[in-house]
Amino acid sequence: AVSGGETELSDAERRFLSEAIKWSVLFEEKGTKKKDVAGAEGIEYVLNPMYSPYFHISYRKRRKLELSPSDVRTIIGGEYAEVSRLLRDFQRRWSVNLGDVPLPLFAHLSEEGGE
């Protein structure tokens, strides 16, 4: 889900998400859990389960990841260094140990000394 909703994204970023949905990379689902009662129900983007094994991301919807519009911008069109910084931040937040399992999503971080 994008915190603050899709309205904070640019037209190009919304088109990117739309293309990902069109090509079944992502699926759109109505938001199920609302932390803020006053907040509007948002849209959640779910990775196609076909890609789950490669990225070692569970296809099950037990936890959701809320991305800020800034995070989405970085993922979609950020420079390599910005994306690496964002992934390193997620690595710290989630306590990902790069030695535990081969994680293609974080693989380049170990090459840069991100452990």
CSV table of C-alpha atoms in Angstrom, one decimal:
chain,number,residue,atom,x,y,z
A,1,ALA,CA,0.0,0.0,0.0
A,2,VAL,CA,1.1,3.6,-0.6
A,3,SER,CA,0.7,5.7,2.6
A,4,GLY,CA,-1.3,8.8,1.8
A,5,GLY,CA,-2.8,7.0,-1.3
A,6,GLU,CA,-2.0,7.1,-4.9
A,7,THR,CA,-2.9,10.8,-5.2
A,8,GLU,CA,0.6,11.8,-4.0
A,9,LEU,CA,2.2,9.9,-6.9
A,10,SER,CA,3.0,11.6,-10.2
A,11,ASP,CA,1.1,10.6,-13.4
A,12,ALA,CA,4.2,8.7,-14.6
A,13,GLU,CA,4.3,6.7,-11.3
A,14,ARG,CA,0.6,5.9,-11.5
A,15,ARG,CA,1.1,4.8,-15.2
A,16,PHE,CA,4.0,2.5,-14.0
A,17,LEU,CA,1.8,0.9,-11.4
A,18,SER,CA,-1.0,0.6,-14.0
A,19,GLU,CA,1.3,-1.2,-16.4
A,20,ALA,CA,2.5,-3.5,-13.7
A,21,ILE,CA,-1.1,-4.4,-13.0
A,22,LYS,CA,-1.9,-4.8,-16.8
A,23,TRP,CA,1.0,-7.2,-17.2
A,24,SER,CA,0.0,-9.1,-14.0
A,25,VAL,CA,3.2,-8.3,-12.1
A,26,LEU,CA,1.1,-6.7,-9.4
A,27,PHE,CA,-2.5,-7.3,-8.4
A,28,GLU,CA,-4.8,-4.6,-6.9
A,29,GLU,CA,-6.8,-5.5,-3.9
A,30,LYS,CA,-9.1,-3.4,-1.7
A,31,GLY,CA,-7.4,-2.5,1.6
A,32,THR,CA,-8.4,-4.8,4.4
A,33,LYS,CA,-6.8,-3.4,7.5
A,34,LYS,CA,-7.2,0.2,8.4
A,35,LYS,CA,-5.1,1.6,11.2
A,36,ASP,CA,-6.8,5.0,11.1
A,37,VAL,CA,-10.6,4.9,11.4
A,38,ALA,CA,-11.0,8.3,9.7
A,39,GLY,CA,-8.7,7.4,6.8
A,40,ALA,CA,-10.1,6.3,3.5
A,41,GLU,CA,-9.8,2.7,2.4
A,42,GLY,CA,-6.9,2.3,0.1
A,43,ILE,CA,-5.7,0.0,-2.5
A,44,GLU,CA,-3.1,-2.7,-1.7
A,45,TYR,CA,-0.7,-3.9,-4.4
A,46,VAL,CA,0.1,-7.6,-4.2
A,47,LEU,CA,3.1,-9.2,-6.0
A,48,ASN,CA,2.0,-11.9,-8.4
A,49,PRO,CA,2.7,-15.2,-6.5
A,50,MET,CA,4.7,-16.4,-9.5
A,51,TYR,CA,7.5,-14.0,-8.5
A,52,SER,CA,7.5,-14.9,-4.8
A,53,PRO,CA,10.1,-17.7,-4.9
A,54,TYR,CA,12.6,-15.6,-6.8
A,55,PHE,CA,12.4,-12.7,-4.4
A,56,HIS,CA,11.8,-14.9,-1.3
A,57,ILE,CA,8.7,-12.9,-0.6
A,58,SER,CA,5.7,-14.8,0.8
A,59,TYR,CA,2.7,-14.8,-1.5
A,60,ARG,CA,0.5,-14.9,1.6
A,61,LYS,CA,-1.0,-11.6,2.9
A,62,ARG,CA,-0.1,-12.0,6.6
A,63,ARG,CA,1.7,-8.6,6.8
A,64,LYS,CA,1.5,-5.6,4.6
A,65,LEU,CA,4.2,-3.2,3.8
A,66,GLU,CA,3.2,0.4,3.7
A,67,LEU,CA,5.5,2.4,1.4
A,68,SER,CA,5.7,6.2,1.4
A,69,PRO,CA,5.3,8.0,-1.9
A,70,SER,CA,9.0,8.8,-1.7
A,71,ASP,CA,9.8,5.1,-1.3
A,72,VAL,CA,7.7,4.3,-4.4
A,73,ARG,CA,9.4,7.0,-6.4
A,74,THR,CA,12.8,5.6,-5.4
A,75,ILE,CA,11.8,2.0,-6.4
A,76,ILE,CA,10.3,3.1,-9.7
A,77,GLY,CA,12.8,5.7,-10.9
A,78,GLY,CA,15.6,6.2,-8.4
A,79,GLU,CA,19.3,6.1,-9.0
A,80,TYR,CA,21.1,2.9,-8.1
A,81,ALA,CA,22.6,4.4,-5.0
A,82,GLU,CA,19.1,5.6,-3.8
A,83,VAL,CA,17.6,2.1,-4.3
A,84,SER,CA,20.5,0.5,-2.5
A,85,ARG,CA,20.1,2.9,0.4
A,86,LEU,CA,16.3,2.1,0.6
A,87,LEU,CA,17.0,-1.7,0.4
A,88,ARG,CA,19.7,-1.3,3.1
A,89,ASP,CA,17.2,0.5,5.3
A,90,PHE,CA,14.6,-2.4,4.8
A,91,GLN,CA,17.4,-4.8,5.5
A,92,ARG,CA,18.0,-3.2,8.9
A,93,ARG,CA,14.3,-2.8,9.7
A,94,TRP,CA,13.6,-6.4,8.9
A,95,SER,CA,16.8,-7.8,10.4
A,96,VAL,CA,17.7,-9.5,7.2
A,97,ASN,CA,20.9,-11.5,7.6
A,98,LEU,CA,22.4,-11.8,4.2
A,99,GLY,CA,24.2,-15.0,5.1
A,100,ASP,CA,21.0,-16.9,6.1
A,101,VAL,CA,19.5,-17.5,2.7
A,102,PRO,CA,20.3,-16.4,-0.9
A,103,LEU,CA,18.1,-13.3,-1.4
A,104,PRO,CA,18.3,-12.1,-4.9
A,105,LEU,CA,16.6,-8.8,-3.9
A,106,PHE,CA,19.4,-8.0,-1.5
A,107,ALA,CA,22.3,-9.9,-3.2
A,108,HIS,CA,24.0,-6.8,-4.4
A,109,LEU,CA,24.2,-5.3,-0.9
A,110,SER,CA,26.5,-8.1,0.3
A,111,GLU,CA,28.8,-7.4,-2.7
A,112,GLU,CA,28.9,-3.7,-1.5
A,113,GLY,CA,29.7,-4.7,2.0
A,114,GLY,CA,26.2,-4.1,3.4
A,115,GLU,CA,26.3,-7.0,5.9
